[in-house]
Short mmCIF file of C-alpha atoms in Angstrom, two decimals:
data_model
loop_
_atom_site.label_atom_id
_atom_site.label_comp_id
_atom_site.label_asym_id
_atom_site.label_seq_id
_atom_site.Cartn_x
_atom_site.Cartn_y
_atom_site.Cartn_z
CA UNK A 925 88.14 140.88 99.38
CA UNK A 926 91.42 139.24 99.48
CA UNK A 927 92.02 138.64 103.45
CA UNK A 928 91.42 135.81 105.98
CA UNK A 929 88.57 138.15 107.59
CA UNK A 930 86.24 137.23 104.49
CA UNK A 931 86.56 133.45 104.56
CA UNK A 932 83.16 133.11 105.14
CA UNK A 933 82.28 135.56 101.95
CA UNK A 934 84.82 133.19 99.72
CA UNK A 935 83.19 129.48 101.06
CA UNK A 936 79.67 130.75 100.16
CA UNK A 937 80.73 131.79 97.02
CA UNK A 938 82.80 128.66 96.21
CA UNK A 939 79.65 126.44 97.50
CA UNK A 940 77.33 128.57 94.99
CA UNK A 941 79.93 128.18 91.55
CA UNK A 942 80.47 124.43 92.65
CA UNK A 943 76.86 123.99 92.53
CA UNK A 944 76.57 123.11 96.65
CA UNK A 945 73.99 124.46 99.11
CA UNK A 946 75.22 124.97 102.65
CA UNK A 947 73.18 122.04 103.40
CA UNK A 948 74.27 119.37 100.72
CA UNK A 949 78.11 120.40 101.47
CA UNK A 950 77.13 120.06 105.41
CA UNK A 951 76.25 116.77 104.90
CA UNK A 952 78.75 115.33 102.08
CA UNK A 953 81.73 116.29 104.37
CA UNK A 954 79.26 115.12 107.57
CA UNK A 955 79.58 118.34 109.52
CA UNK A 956 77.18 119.63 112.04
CA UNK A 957 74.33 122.44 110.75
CA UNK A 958 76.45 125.02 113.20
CA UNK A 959 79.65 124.29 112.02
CA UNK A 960 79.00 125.18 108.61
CA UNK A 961 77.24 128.01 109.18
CA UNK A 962 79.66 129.48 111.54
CA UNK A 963 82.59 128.98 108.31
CA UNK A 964 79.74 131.07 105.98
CA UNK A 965 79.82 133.56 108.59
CA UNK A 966 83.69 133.98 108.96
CA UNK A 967 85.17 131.02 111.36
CA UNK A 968 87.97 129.34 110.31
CA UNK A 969 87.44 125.28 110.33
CA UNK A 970 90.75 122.93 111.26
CA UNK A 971 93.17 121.96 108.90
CA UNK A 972 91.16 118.35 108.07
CA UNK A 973 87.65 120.37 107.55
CA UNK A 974 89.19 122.96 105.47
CA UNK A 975 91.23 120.32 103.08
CA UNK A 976 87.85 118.20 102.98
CA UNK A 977 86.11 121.94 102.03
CA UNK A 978 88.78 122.34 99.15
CA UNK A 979 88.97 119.26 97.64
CA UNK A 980 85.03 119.51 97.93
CA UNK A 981 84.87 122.70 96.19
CA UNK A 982 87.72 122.14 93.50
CA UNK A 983 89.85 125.33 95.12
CA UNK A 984 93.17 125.21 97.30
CA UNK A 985 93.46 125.41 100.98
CA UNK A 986 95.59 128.58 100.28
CA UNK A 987 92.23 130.26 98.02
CA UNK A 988 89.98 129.63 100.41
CA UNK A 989 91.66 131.16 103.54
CA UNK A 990 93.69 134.09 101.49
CA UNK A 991 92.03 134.36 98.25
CA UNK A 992 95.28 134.22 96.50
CA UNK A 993 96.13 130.87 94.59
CA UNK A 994 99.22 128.44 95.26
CA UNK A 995 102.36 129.41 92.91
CA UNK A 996 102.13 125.84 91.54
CA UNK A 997 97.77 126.50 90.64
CA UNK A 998 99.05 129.72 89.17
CA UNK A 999 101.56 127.92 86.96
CA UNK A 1000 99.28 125.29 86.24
CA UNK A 1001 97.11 128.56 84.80
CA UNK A 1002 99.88 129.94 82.94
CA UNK A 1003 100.41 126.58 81.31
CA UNK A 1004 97.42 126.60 79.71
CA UNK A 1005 95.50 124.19 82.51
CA UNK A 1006 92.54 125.81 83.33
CA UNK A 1007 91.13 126.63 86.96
CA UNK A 1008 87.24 126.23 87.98
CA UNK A 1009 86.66 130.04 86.49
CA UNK A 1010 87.94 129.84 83.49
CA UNK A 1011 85.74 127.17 81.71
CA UNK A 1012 83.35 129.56 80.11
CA UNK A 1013 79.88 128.16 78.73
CA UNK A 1014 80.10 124.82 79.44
CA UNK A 1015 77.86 122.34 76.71
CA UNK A 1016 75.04 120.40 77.78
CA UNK A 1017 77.37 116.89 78.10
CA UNK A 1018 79.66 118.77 80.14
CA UNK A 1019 76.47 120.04 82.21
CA UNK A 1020 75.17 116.41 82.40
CA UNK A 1021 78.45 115.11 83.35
CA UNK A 1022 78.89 117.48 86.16
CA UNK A 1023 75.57 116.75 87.27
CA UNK A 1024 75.85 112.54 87.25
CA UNK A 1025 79.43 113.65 88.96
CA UNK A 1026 78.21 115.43 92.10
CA UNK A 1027 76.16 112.86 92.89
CA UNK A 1028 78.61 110.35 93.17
CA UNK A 1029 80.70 109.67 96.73
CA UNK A 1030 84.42 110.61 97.15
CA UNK A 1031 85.34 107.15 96.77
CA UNK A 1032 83.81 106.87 93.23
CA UNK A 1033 84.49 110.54 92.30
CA UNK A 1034 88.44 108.99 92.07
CA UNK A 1035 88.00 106.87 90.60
CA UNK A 1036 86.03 108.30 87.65
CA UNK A 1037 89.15 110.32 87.82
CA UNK A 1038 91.73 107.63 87.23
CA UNK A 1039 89.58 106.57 85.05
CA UNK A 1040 89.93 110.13 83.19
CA UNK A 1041 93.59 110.25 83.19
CA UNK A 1042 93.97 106.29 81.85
CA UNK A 1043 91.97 107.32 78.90
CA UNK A 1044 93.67 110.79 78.20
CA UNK A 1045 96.67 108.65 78.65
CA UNK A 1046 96.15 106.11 76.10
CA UNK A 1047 94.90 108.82 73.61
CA UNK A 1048 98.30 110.39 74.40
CA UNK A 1049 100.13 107.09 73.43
CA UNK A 1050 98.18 106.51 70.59
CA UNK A 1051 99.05 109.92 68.98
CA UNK A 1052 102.94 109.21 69.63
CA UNK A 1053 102.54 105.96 67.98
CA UNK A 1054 100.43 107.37 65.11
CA UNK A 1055 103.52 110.44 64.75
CA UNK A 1056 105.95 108.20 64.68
CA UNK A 1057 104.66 105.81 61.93
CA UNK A 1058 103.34 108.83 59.90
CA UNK A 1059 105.87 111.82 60.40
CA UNK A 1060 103.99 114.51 58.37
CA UNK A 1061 101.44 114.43 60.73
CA UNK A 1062 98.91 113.00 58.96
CA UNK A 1063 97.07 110.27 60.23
CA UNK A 1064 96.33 106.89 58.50
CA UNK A 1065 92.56 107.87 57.86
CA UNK A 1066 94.23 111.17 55.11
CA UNK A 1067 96.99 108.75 53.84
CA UNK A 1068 94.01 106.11 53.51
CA UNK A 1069 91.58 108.99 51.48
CA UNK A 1070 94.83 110.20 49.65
CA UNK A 1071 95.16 106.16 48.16
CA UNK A 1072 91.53 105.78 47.62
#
């Protein structure tokens, strides 16, 4: 299964693993009951239905028609970022997170997002500070316990 010809075979898959029914994802991206069921069954939507599918689903345009990924979402892979199967067990925050997350609209899911990535951020600049006053690598809570 690696061909345009099972589209419809990868989008009900992809709803399933992202946690959608046909129904919930019909609605979210405000399609008609036919349309979607006409993309489960092997029709190719437009270009704006299919990127509204994808970002939907987590998954490239590219997946989703071919079944092969982008060369950059491979490389993001080999770097060690990890795609939508690779996750493994996921704990119960991460389940409750996901769960709070679906139900929120487009507009707020991005901005839970840039939400994310100002927090990983500041945790990024707080470790270059914290390297760059203690060099060993330690941080100020061992030199701290080492003094104590």
């Amino acid at each position: 299964m690696n061909g345009v010809n099972d589209f419809g075979e990868r989008l009900r898959k992809a709803l399933k693993n992202a946690g959608y029914t046909q129904a919930r994802a019909t609605e979210e991206l405000k399609l008609s009951k036919n349309a979607m069921t006409n993309y489960v069954n092997g029709r190719i939507p437009d270009a704006t239905i299919l990127y509204n599918l994808s970002k939907l689903l987590g998954l490239s345009m590219e997946y989703l028609l071919t079944g092969k990924e982008t060369k950059a979402r491979q490389q993001a892979t080999d770097d060690g970022i990890p795609d939508s199967n690779s996750f493994g067990k996921l704990t119960d925050d991460e389940i409750k997170f996901l769960i709070l997350y679906r139900q929120l609209s487009n507009k707020d899911k991005a901005k839970i997002e840039g939400m994310l990535e100002m927090k990983i951020f500041e945790s990024q600049e707080s470790k270059k500070v914290e390297s760059s006053i203690f060099p060993s690598g330690e941080g100020a809570e061992s030199k701290e316990k080492k003094h104590a």
